[in-house]
XYZ file of C-alpha atoms in Angstrom:
702
model
C -33.412 -49.748 -91.181
C -32.176 -51.392 -88.029
C -28.709 -50.000 -88.477
C -30.094 -46.545 -89.173
C -32.031 -46.556 -85.953
C -28.970 -47.712 -84.050
C -26.882 -44.877 -85.420
C -29.597 -42.403 -84.534
C -29.657 -43.681 -80.963
C -25.891 -43.401 -80.664
C -25.930 -39.849 -81.993
C -28.743 -38.961 -79.585
C -26.772 -40.449 -76.670
C -23.699 -38.421 -77.611
C -25.746 -35.229 -77.831
C -27.246 -35.873 -74.400
C -23.798 -36.551 -72.914
C -22.494 -33.374 -74.495
C -25.333 -31.338 -72.936
C -24.802 -32.856 -69.482
C -21.047 -32.377 -69.738
C -21.582 -28.773 -70.838
C -23.780 -28.100 -67.804
C -21.167 -29.709 -65.579
C -18.413 -27.560 -67.106
C -20.545 -24.468 -66.608
C -21.047 -25.484 -62.942
C -17.336 -26.008 -62.502
C -16.678 -22.660 -64.138
C -19.091 -21.016 -61.739
C -17.458 -22.779 -58.812
C -14.016 -21.718 -60.032
C -15.223 -18.152 -60.381
C -16.459 -18.256 -56.771
C -13.523 -20.057 -55.140
C -10.940 -18.359 -57.307
C -11.804 -14.784 -56.273
C -8.963 -12.606 -54.980
C -8.631 -12.227 -51.219
C -6.627 -9.363 -49.678
C -5.252 -9.771 -46.123
C -2.502 -8.311 -43.924
C 0.413 -10.698 -43.827
C 3.000 -10.907 -41.075
C 2.970 -8.899 -37.820
C -0.145 -6.794 -37.201
C 1.126 -4.995 -34.068
C 3.498 -2.031 -34.383
C 4.968 0.292 -31.753
C 4.492 4.041 -32.151
C 5.837 6.910 -30.094
C 4.184 10.147 -29.016
C 5.672 13.470 -30.047
C 6.922 12.333 -33.461
C 5.605 11.114 -36.820
C 5.757 7.337 -36.977
C 6.023 5.166 -40.113
C 4.867 1.578 -39.998
C 5.234 -0.868 -42.925
C 2.809 -3.780 -43.385
C 2.627 -6.607 -45.943
C -0.540 -6.653 -48.090
C -1.027 -10.193 -49.408
C -3.423 -11.728 -51.981
C -4.400 -15.170 -50.684
C -6.935 -15.703 -53.491
C -6.543 -17.925 -56.598
C -6.694 -15.054 -59.106
C -5.039 -11.676 -59.333
C -6.457 -8.636 -57.484
C -6.530 -5.458 -59.569
C -6.971 -1.820 -58.535
C -6.267 -2.608 -54.867
C -7.067 0.452 -52.734
C -6.757 0.824 -48.920
C -8.373 3.433 -46.666
C -7.961 3.637 -42.835
C -11.289 3.920 -41.048
C -11.380 7.110 -38.979
C -12.702 7.316 -35.412
C -13.203 10.745 -33.844
C -12.230 9.474 -30.387
C -8.848 8.075 -31.447
C -5.903 10.138 -30.130
C -3.975 9.716 -33.402
C -4.161 10.251 -37.181
C -3.394 7.495 -39.717
C -2.746 8.026 -43.446
C -1.412 5.785 -46.237
C 1.811 6.848 -47.848
C 1.170 7.349 -51.587
C -2.568 7.943 -51.166
C -3.776 4.379 -50.666
C -3.461 3.066 -54.264
C -1.545 -0.217 -54.056
C -2.085 -1.448 -57.653
C -2.380 -5.103 -58.718
C -1.310 -8.133 -56.679
C -1.062 -11.548 -58.268
C -2.323 -14.771 -56.735
C -0.301 -15.495 -53.550
C 1.658 -12.310 -54.217
C 2.205 -9.372 -51.854
C 3.187 -5.707 -51.722
C 4.377 -3.469 -48.905
C 2.200 -0.667 -47.572
C 3.502 2.194 -45.356
C 1.269 4.021 -42.852
C 2.019 7.424 -41.353
C 0.873 7.655 -37.681
C 0.799 10.898 -35.669
C -0.242 11.042 -31.983
C -2.598 13.999 -31.586
C -4.182 13.593 -28.113
C -3.881 12.100 -24.628
C -3.277 8.383 -24.732
C -5.554 6.424 -22.405
C -4.693 2.818 -23.259
C -1.586 0.888 -24.189
C -2.831 -0.420 -27.593
C -5.357 0.887 -30.135
C -7.039 -1.047 -33.018
C -7.079 0.501 -36.522
C -9.446 -0.853 -39.190
C -8.155 -0.879 -42.802
C -10.796 -1.090 -45.568
C -9.690 -2.699 -48.899
C -11.453 -2.578 -52.309
C -10.242 -4.470 -55.440
C -11.381 -6.190 -58.670
C -10.745 -9.420 -60.554
C -10.189 -10.013 -64.286
C -13.966 -10.037 -64.929
C -14.167 -6.554 -63.414
C -16.105 -7.871 -60.382
C -15.734 -5.675 -57.278
C -14.622 -7.094 -53.914
C -14.050 -5.569 -50.454
C -12.585 -6.695 -47.142
C -11.383 -5.261 -43.816
C -8.302 -6.009 -41.760
C -7.323 -4.808 -38.246
C -3.888 -3.706 -37.111
C -2.877 -2.539 -33.628
C -0.872 0.513 -32.577
C 1.044 -0.091 -29.363
C 2.169 3.096 -27.648
C 5.885 2.856 -27.112
C 6.824 3.473 -23.499
C 3.203 3.590 -22.322
C 3.719 0.617 -20.012
C 6.633 2.461 -18.391
C 4.886 4.510 -15.728
C 6.354 7.936 -14.937
C 8.254 7.658 -11.672
C 10.683 9.739 -9.687
C 12.824 9.433 -6.603
C 13.727 12.093 -4.072
C 17.443 11.497 -3.694
C 20.105 12.913 -1.351
C 17.486 14.689 0.763
C 19.276 16.654 3.475
C 18.428 19.250 6.099
C 21.331 21.495 7.084
C 21.661 21.514 10.067
C 20.095 18.101 10.697
C 17.845 19.380 13.492
C 16.140 22.743 13.871
C 15.529 24.554 17.123
C 12.397 26.675 17.564
C 12.997 29.986 15.790
C 16.033 28.731 13.863
C 16.560 28.308 10.113
C 17.821 25.466 7.946
C 18.209 24.612 4.248
C 16.304 21.704 2.735
C 18.170 20.386 -0.309
C 17.659 17.383 -2.518
C 17.548 15.947 -5.989
C 14.657 14.721 -8.146
C 15.762 11.642 -10.097
C 13.627 10.478 -13.038
C 13.817 6.706 -12.625
C 10.720 5.980 -14.717
C 10.327 5.110 -18.372
C 9.082 8.501 -19.632
C 10.367 12.044 -19.753
C 9.131 14.499 -17.133
C 8.103 17.725 -18.904
C 7.269 21.147 -17.397
C 8.293 20.052 -13.919
C 7.189 22.148 -10.920
C 8.710 21.311 -7.516
C 6.980 22.971 -4.576
C 6.622 22.666 -0.816
C 3.225 22.080 0.701
C 1.867 21.656 4.216
C 3.696 24.780 5.407
C 2.327 26.992 8.199
C 3.626 30.154 9.864
C 3.142 28.631 13.312
C 5.123 25.509 12.344
C 7.557 25.124 9.430
C 7.558 27.834 6.754
C 9.781 29.366 4.077
C 12.242 31.968 5.273
C 12.397 33.561 1.814
C 12.281 33.013 -1.934
C 9.663 31.176 -3.985
C 7.874 28.033 -2.877
C 7.937 26.558 -6.430
C 10.906 25.657 -8.644
C 10.296 25.150 -12.393
C 12.317 22.948 -14.748
C 11.510 22.498 -18.480
C 12.390 18.809 -18.648
C 13.941 15.907 -16.745
C 14.982 13.138 -19.147
C 14.850 9.453 -18.283
C 17.619 8.706 -15.729
C 18.236 12.461 -15.491
C 17.973 14.611 -12.365
C 17.655 18.196 -11.130
C 18.717 19.762 -7.820
C 16.537 21.965 -5.634
C 16.880 23.900 -2.366
C 14.398 25.634 -0.057
C 15.222 27.818 2.987
C 13.069 26.866 6.008
C 12.408 28.442 9.386
C 10.804 26.904 12.505
C 8.305 28.868 14.557
C 9.690 30.150 17.857
C 6.922 28.554 19.944
C 7.042 25.072 18.413
C 7.226 21.973 20.552
C 9.880 19.375 19.865
C 8.974 16.647 17.410
C 8.852 15.551 13.789
C 6.939 17.802 11.385
C 6.013 16.687 7.845
C 6.802 18.903 4.859
C 5.133 17.817 1.616
C 7.288 17.912 -1.521
C 4.888 18.129 -4.471
C 5.840 17.420 -8.091
C 3.604 18.439 -11.006
C 4.684 17.491 -14.531
C 3.548 16.027 -17.845
C 4.587 12.602 -19.031
C 5.771 11.696 -22.513
C 2.169 11.481 -23.768
C 1.217 14.931 -22.492
C -0.737 13.583 -19.524
C -0.637 15.739 -16.377
C 0.811 13.950 -13.337
C 0.874 15.142 -9.734
C 2.680 13.266 -6.969
C 3.559 14.106 -3.366
C 6.079 12.721 -0.892
C 6.599 13.610 2.754
C 9.882 14.710 4.310
C 10.000 14.988 8.100
C 11.815 17.942 9.635
C 13.026 17.435 13.170
C 12.583 20.291 15.612
C 14.357 20.092 18.938
C 15.835 16.619 18.655
C 16.989 13.752 16.513
C 14.216 11.998 14.614
C 11.587 13.609 16.828
C 12.600 11.632 19.943
C 12.006 12.957 23.407
C 13.918 13.226 26.619
C 12.624 11.343 29.664
C 13.647 12.372 33.189
C 13.316 10.066 36.183
C 14.071 10.430 39.900
C 16.129 7.510 41.140
C 17.764 6.529 44.427
C 15.610 8.794 46.592
C 17.488 9.144 49.941
C 14.959 10.063 52.609
C 16.020 11.047 56.147
C 15.763 8.226 58.677
C 14.715 8.576 62.266
C 12.827 11.450 63.861
C 13.796 15.132 63.656
C 12.941 17.807 66.173
C 11.983 21.424 65.613
C 14.628 23.434 63.706
C 16.708 20.290 63.244
C 17.930 20.230 59.610
C 17.460 17.165 57.472
C 18.505 16.576 53.843
C 16.721 14.765 51.045
C 18.756 13.889 47.954
C 18.163 11.905 44.802
C 19.563 11.214 41.328
C 17.915 12.895 38.331
C 18.424 10.585 35.332
C 17.636 11.167 31.613
C 16.488 7.842 30.180
C 15.317 9.433 26.905
C 16.970 9.578 23.512
C 17.847 13.282 23.426
C 19.016 15.906 25.882
C 16.581 17.414 28.380
C 16.804 21.196 28.560
C 15.669 23.994 30.854
C 15.265 21.613 33.820
C 13.638 23.106 36.926
C 13.196 21.041 40.135
C 11.102 22.613 42.904
C 10.970 21.139 46.442
C 8.216 22.122 48.895
C 6.471 20.692 51.903
C 2.861 19.677 51.568
C 2.339 21.575 54.857
C 4.419 24.677 54.299
C 3.816 25.947 57.845
C 5.191 22.807 59.498
C 8.264 22.133 57.314
C 10.261 24.875 55.586
C 13.303 24.788 53.236
C 16.700 25.680 54.698
C 18.403 25.695 51.281
C 17.309 26.814 47.861
C 13.977 25.185 47.087
C 14.450 25.529 43.308
C 17.279 23.850 41.409
C 17.901 24.439 37.694
C 19.877 22.390 35.214
C 20.530 23.850 31.766
C 20.860 20.525 29.965
C 21.078 16.839 30.801
C 22.382 14.569 28.029
C 20.768 11.212 27.173
C 21.802 8.592 29.748
C 23.333 11.245 32.023
C 22.601 11.585 35.756
C 22.931 14.503 38.155
C 22.464 14.494 41.959
C 20.283 17.091 43.647
C 19.804 17.687 47.374
C 17.485 19.879 49.445
C 17.626 20.789 53.146
C 14.519 21.293 55.307
C 13.642 21.700 58.976
C 10.503 21.419 61.069
C 8.997 24.570 62.609
C 7.380 25.203 65.934
C 4.037 24.820 64.231
C 4.787 21.261 63.294
C 3.287 18.301 65.043
C 4.787 14.966 65.842
C 4.024 13.201 62.581
C 5.346 12.336 59.138
C 5.359 15.215 56.653
C 5.418 14.780 52.892
C 7.901 16.707 50.763
C 6.861 17.214 47.131
C 9.409 17.456 44.285
C 8.127 18.905 40.979
C 10.331 18.483 37.897
C 9.736 20.483 34.721
C 11.765 20.319 31.491
C 11.615 20.530 27.705
C 12.988 18.425 24.865
C 14.333 21.477 23.060
C 11.090 23.239 22.166
C 8.586 25.211 24.180
C 6.408 22.276 25.255
C 7.006 21.591 28.957
C 6.916 18.138 30.512
C 6.458 17.840 34.273
C 6.053 15.177 36.937
C 5.931 14.998 40.724
C 7.438 12.703 43.335
C 7.181 12.628 47.127
C 9.417 11.879 50.075
C 8.617 11.789 53.799
C 10.230 12.869 57.075
C 9.282 12.203 60.707
C 9.045 15.357 62.810
C 8.759 15.336 66.612
C 7.462 18.392 68.472
C 6.600 17.476 72.105
C 5.707 21.070 72.900
C 3.054 21.105 70.239
C 1.932 17.712 71.339
C 1.464 19.018 74.868
C -0.531 21.889 73.498
C -2.695 19.320 71.865
C -3.124 17.391 75.113
C -0.156 15.289 74.209
C -2.175 12.981 71.960
C -0.397 10.015 70.427
C 0.306 10.074 66.668
C 0.371 7.241 64.180
C 2.434 7.773 61.043
C 3.772 5.672 58.185
C 7.463 6.000 58.908
C 8.564 4.001 55.888
C 6.961 2.313 52.896
C 8.195 0.401 49.901
C 6.571 -0.797 46.649
C 7.699 -4.014 45.005
C 8.126 -3.458 42.100
C 8.968 0.225 42.439
C 6.945 1.114 39.313
C 3.777 -0.943 39.212
C 1.952 -1.931 36.035
C -1.752 -1.336 35.457
C -3.717 -4.588 35.562
C -1.079 -6.312 37.740
C -0.448 -6.931 41.446
C 2.272 -5.492 43.683
C 3.422 -5.625 47.308
C 3.200 -2.571 49.583
C 5.257 -2.817 52.770
C 4.632 -0.195 55.485
C 6.156 0.604 58.865
C 3.548 2.208 61.165
C 5.151 4.264 63.947
C 3.613 5.557 67.174
C 5.510 8.811 67.581
C 4.531 9.438 71.198
C 7.313 8.899 73.698
C 5.115 7.709 76.559
C 1.612 6.956 75.320
C 0.560 3.830 73.574
C -2.376 3.379 71.228
C -4.891 0.550 70.900
C -7.888 -0.663 68.907
C -6.268 0.562 65.724
C -8.208 0.578 62.452
C -6.435 1.288 59.187
C -8.025 1.600 55.714
C -6.882 2.873 52.314
C -8.631 5.394 50.066
C -7.813 7.075 46.776
C -9.730 9.915 45.140
C -8.286 10.992 41.839
C -8.094 14.760 41.372
C -10.267 15.827 38.425
C -11.992 18.972 37.208
C -15.202 18.247 39.123
C -16.440 16.060 41.933
C -18.786 14.261 39.558
C -15.784 12.940 37.611
C -13.885 11.464 40.574
C -13.111 7.825 39.966
C -13.206 4.944 42.372
C -10.240 3.230 43.949
C -7.304 2.541 41.664
C -5.785 0.030 44.092
C -7.714 -2.983 45.383
C -6.439 -5.338 48.106
C -5.934 -8.950 47.037
C -7.454 -11.702 49.170
C -8.380 -9.236 51.924
C -10.676 -6.345 52.700
C -9.761 -2.687 52.548
C -9.746 -2.406 56.344
C -6.999 -3.716 58.661
C -6.832 -4.030 62.448
C -4.025 -3.817 65.032
C -4.470 -4.496 68.713
C -1.958 -1.953 70.025
C 1.291 -0.131 69.313
C 3.363 0.938 72.300
C 5.183 4.260 72.766
C 7.778 4.706 70.006
C 6.648 1.312 68.820
C 6.432 0.176 65.232
C 4.109 -2.246 63.434
C 4.763 -3.692 60.003
C 2.049 -4.308 57.467
C 2.472 -6.034 54.138
C -0.315 -5.656 51.578
C -0.900 -7.269 48.237
C -2.659 -4.747 45.989
C -4.101 -4.957 42.504
C -4.031 -2.030 40.052
C -7.158 -1.690 37.927
C -6.428 -2.056 34.179
C -7.891 1.387 33.374
C -5.398 3.258 35.560
C -3.632 6.041 33.668
C 0.171 6.196 33.839
C 1.150 8.682 36.575
C 1.956 8.933 40.290
C -1.091 8.329 42.486
C -1.441 9.510 46.055
C -2.693 6.671 48.240
C -4.285 7.833 51.499
C -3.729 5.692 54.608
C -6.423 6.441 57.201
C -6.022 5.613 60.930
C -8.650 5.441 63.627
C -7.366 4.551 67.131
C -7.683 5.170 70.874
C -5.291 6.113 73.647
C -5.072 4.304 76.969
C -7.959 6.405 78.298
C -10.199 5.380 75.408
C -10.121 8.747 73.655
C -10.554 8.401 69.918
C -8.191 9.898 67.356
C -7.848 9.945 63.604
C -4.853 10.469 61.344
C -4.042 10.274 57.650
C -0.864 9.535 55.727
C -0.138 10.082 52.009
C 1.834 7.547 49.973
C 2.993 8.093 46.359
C 2.529 5.078 44.033
C 4.001 5.285 40.508
C 1.785 3.443 37.961
C 2.728 2.572 34.389
C 0.144 1.479 31.800
C 0.729 -1.438 29.429
C 0.657 -0.452 25.767
C -0.513 -2.878 23.114
C -0.792 -2.523 19.355
C -2.516 -5.289 17.403
C -1.735 -5.703 13.697
C -3.958 -7.804 11.431
C -2.459 -10.781 9.664
C -1.762 -10.296 5.992
C -0.262 -12.464 3.282
C 1.963 -12.028 0.266
C 1.898 -14.178 -2.894
C 4.078 -17.307 -2.965
C 5.693 -16.261 -6.239
C 5.949 -12.813 -7.826
C 7.597 -11.581 -10.972
C 10.457 -9.102 -10.852
C 9.320 -5.493 -11.418
C 5.697 -6.473 -10.697
C 4.127 -4.510 -7.807
C 3.023 -6.330 -4.653
C 0.221 -4.727 -2.623
C 0.051 -5.196 1.150
C -2.827 -3.905 3.279
C -3.764 -4.435 6.893
C -5.555 -2.826 9.801
C -4.002 -2.037 13.157
C -5.649 -1.291 16.489
C -4.661 0.298 19.787
C -5.989 -2.362 22.158
C -4.180 -0.835 25.129
C -5.520 1.654 27.644
C -3.373 4.668 26.717
C -2.640 6.707 23.631
C 0.253 5.630 21.376
C 2.520 8.416 20.169
C 4.477 8.858 16.928
C 3.103 5.761 15.176
C 5.127 5.030 12.032
C 5.006 2.267 9.380
C 8.260 1.284 7.666
C 9.043 -1.049 4.753
C 12.504 -2.664 4.813
C 14.085 -4.789 2.113
C 15.519 -4.705 -1.406
C 12.312 -3.389 -2.930
C 11.251 -0.141 -4.567
C 8.587 1.599 -2.480
C 7.316 5.148 -2.901
C 6.915 5.677 0.853
C 9.202 3.410 2.827
C 8.573 5.504 5.953
C 4.990 6.614 6.610
C 4.318 8.767 9.670
C 0.857 8.124 11.129
C 0.911 10.270 14.293
C -0.908 9.510 17.537
C -3.410 6.682 17.982
C -5.939 6.943 20.814
C -6.939 3.998 22.940
C -9.505 1.862 21.115
C -8.814 3.583 17.794
C -8.012 1.718 14.595
C -6.445 2.633 11.280
C -5.990 1.012 7.867
C -2.703 0.976 5.962
C -2.009 0.002 2.360
C 1.194 0.188 0.374
C 2.784 -1.436 -2.634
C 6.388 -2.243 -3.405
C 8.246 -3.681 -6.372
C 11.022 -6.314 -6.089
C 14.165 -5.316 -7.974
C 16.099 -8.603 -7.835
C 15.255 -12.227 -8.516
C 15.459 -15.015 -5.958
C 14.566 -14.916 -2.272
C 14.074 -11.298 -1.205
C 13.487 -10.703 2.554
C 11.013 -7.908 3.293
C 9.839 -6.552 6.651
C 6.802 -4.418 7.551
C 7.429 -2.610 10.873
C 4.886 -0.627 12.871
C 6.645 1.375 15.615
C 5.307 3.680 18.330
C 6.189 5.319 21.650
C 4.475 4.552 24.942
C 3.651 7.099 27.639
C 7.240 7.011 28.964
C 8.790 7.651 25.549
C 10.037 4.090 25.075
C 9.976 3.023 21.416
C 8.282 -0.294 20.681
C 7.552 -2.021 17.402
C 5.510 -4.780 15.779
C 7.327 -6.606 12.949
C 6.121 -8.832 10.131
C 8.971 -10.554 8.315
C 8.534 -12.621 5.176
C 10.473 -13.713 2.094
C 9.382 -12.962 -1.484
C 10.170 -15.613 -4.083
C 10.893 -13.431 -7.110
C 11.123 -14.856 -10.635
C 12.682 -13.382 -13.761
C 10.254 -11.425 -15.989
C 8.544 -13.470 -18.746
C 9.261 -12.585 -22.379
C 6.190 -12.330 -24.682
C 5.838 -15.114 -27.254
C 5.965 -14.271 -30.980
C 2.634 -14.452 -32.743
C 2.595 -15.531 -36.398
C 0.280 -13.100 -38.139
C -0.225 -15.249 -41.254
C -2.731 -18.033 -41.448
C -2.589 -20.764 -44.044
C -6.073 -22.118 -44.554
C -6.717 -24.799 -47.103
C -10.380 -24.739 -48.223
C -12.154 -28.089 -47.913
C -13.027 -30.034 -51.055
C -16.649 -29.869 -52.310
C -17.608 -33.583 -52.153
C -20.979 -32.964 -53.837
C -19.358 -31.729 -57.044
C -16.868 -34.559 -56.978
C -19.683 -37.149 -56.764
C -21.585 -35.503 -59.677
C -18.467 -35.648 -61.842
C -17.929 -39.325 -61.006
C -21.581 -40.106 -61.849
C -21.325 -38.412 -65.277
C -18.149 -40.301 -66.100
C -19.801 -43.539 -65.008
C -22.791 -42.926 -67.318
C -20.503 -42.141 -70.208
C -18.476 -45.256 -69.584
C -21.605 -47.412 -69.403
C -22.872 -46.016 -72.719
C -19.603 -46.712 -74.424
C -19.573 -50.238 -72.992
C -23.039 -50.998 -74.402
C -22.112 -49.574 -77.795
C -18.926 -51.601 -78.061
C -20.707 -54.766 -76.979
C -23.327 -54.443 -79.700
C -20.645 -53.836 -82.236
C -19.008 -57.067 -81.247
C -22.276 -58.988 -81.645
C -22.651 -57.859 -85.388
C -19.099 -57.716 -86.718
C -20.166 -57.466 -90.419
C -22.313 -54.480 -89.768
C -19.709 -51.777 -89.492
C -20.338 -48.263 -88.827
C -19.242 -47.223 -92.313
C -21.667 -49.665 -93.888
C -24.422 -48.472 -91.759
C -23.639 -44.956 -92.822
C -23.743 -45.997 -96.522
C -27.000 -47.749 -95.987
C -28.351 -44.634 -94.443
C -27.208 -42.665 -97.475
C -28.764 -45.178 -99.866
C -31.988 -45.125 -97.963
C -31.931 -41.390 -98.163
C -31.476 -41.533 -101.938
C -34.331 -43.969 -102.292
C -36.503 -41.764 -100.223
C -35.608 -38.836 -102.403
C -36.550 -40.798 -105.575
C -39.839 -41.769 -104.048
C -40.631 -38.153 -103.231
C -39.770 -37.122 -106.831
C -42.142 -39.798 -108.232
C -44.891 -38.713 -105.992
C -44.469 -35.172 -107.100
C -44.771 -36.138 -110.738
């Protein structure tokens, strides 16, 4: 009976082990079914370039990274109504079966159907497939469509621009010719070239159409154009902008409109002006009697950049009844070349109506720079006239005059000091003067008395009033003054009035005035903000520069222009700003692209003309350190992921094996303790016991 029970226990232990092992196998089978499912992914590169205007085909690798085969694999691109393209699968989307770690190629047809707004677009691919147990699976993958040539912006260059002849005169015609070069990365389609900013009172077309149409300009291709222009007859000399406008579509069908300025010169080269000056004024010395001729001569010099035309110089006495011309009072010069000088002379004489004093002679010069705008300026000279008869009629009163004066420097600057040297002459032959008071006044001529300004000239380290004890007959007194010019003085010739109050030997009081011409020039000043450029830039990458500039001077700046110099590509290397009033400010921004690697010197130049026509400039020089363009790194589109081991299942398996091993160990040990009781004997005993039991049951039944 003992052996029978032992066998029953062993059989029960084996049955329990079998049940546990079966549950473990079922768990492993379930785990295998879960971890062994097929998995469809896109292998390899997921970015493909496509081009507008044509049907594109892109091939991708469809890979099964799962542990079992994927059957009935089907792919469908997800559609988005806002996408500017259509995507379809060649063959309808049925890929078939893919074994574990196997792959098949899939071809997509891509057609661009709208305006492209970005450089790359994502496309979602939806996959469905089954495994051997007919379980259904799904997954999504994303690919990217990169528009070929999108990063290459449409760009053009106006090349070989030429005006024939180079300069237009008012009322004359010229031909504007040039070439449009497509130096961008896309075709220019439906190109319209037109002229803008035209006006009948300035520059206009002399005939034909203002727009030229061209079907296409390929990359690195070009087209020629020509427009006939005419300048208005009443234009002033200068530079006039003509806008050249281009309207076209790029390779993606996007409308592009760009404009560049071309400056047409009227009446001179590059819009420069002529500038006339009177130099070496030769005034008559001594004293001249009635009807005694005297000559005043001077050099008329053109210090400008272009020829002065239609020059008219008029000479007249400030007191036309006292001094009259004895030669032609008007001199004309047809043209005076830049840097050229001509000498003019005029003859005058005093009349019987003149008094014994100094008379001012005024010279007015008018000229043009080739157009109809007239420039004029005035300059004065003086002459001493003696008329004893008139003096007797006037009770022979003594006269004080400024017989000679000199400014050092000759042209004085606003805001600075200068020396004024005067010779004061008593013109009377026999009478002296005493108790002499002299003072200076200046009232600027304006449109109304309420606008008259104060004194332009202020004495330095002295008052405005000066005193002399006496000046004898025909005597002379010298006076040297140090004067300061107020900073707000406008550039022109000012008339300084010298006032005299004095007495004769009998104590009779007299007054007299003298007029002196002082030429004032204003300092111009343009301030440009500091700006910086990056220490290192990449070739073909744009660099943006922006800054403000201010007219901190007291006068208007003419023909302000900003230029970019250097081996860089810039859409507007020359930008014409125009005039800039005193106290005004402007903002400028431009961008340029370096075309070569290494150290590239670049200069930003702001130039302008002052009131005298002299060209000045503010420069900013710097060096760009340009590097070679970086190449994009390759991206491996496939990922190899090894799933982590399930340690829980491993520990359960080890525990089951340990239990089984322990049971076997106990069984073997017991067998060793009872070597005569074999398993076969125990089985026989069990059979015999069964037979005995059967016999007992038969007896009981009887």
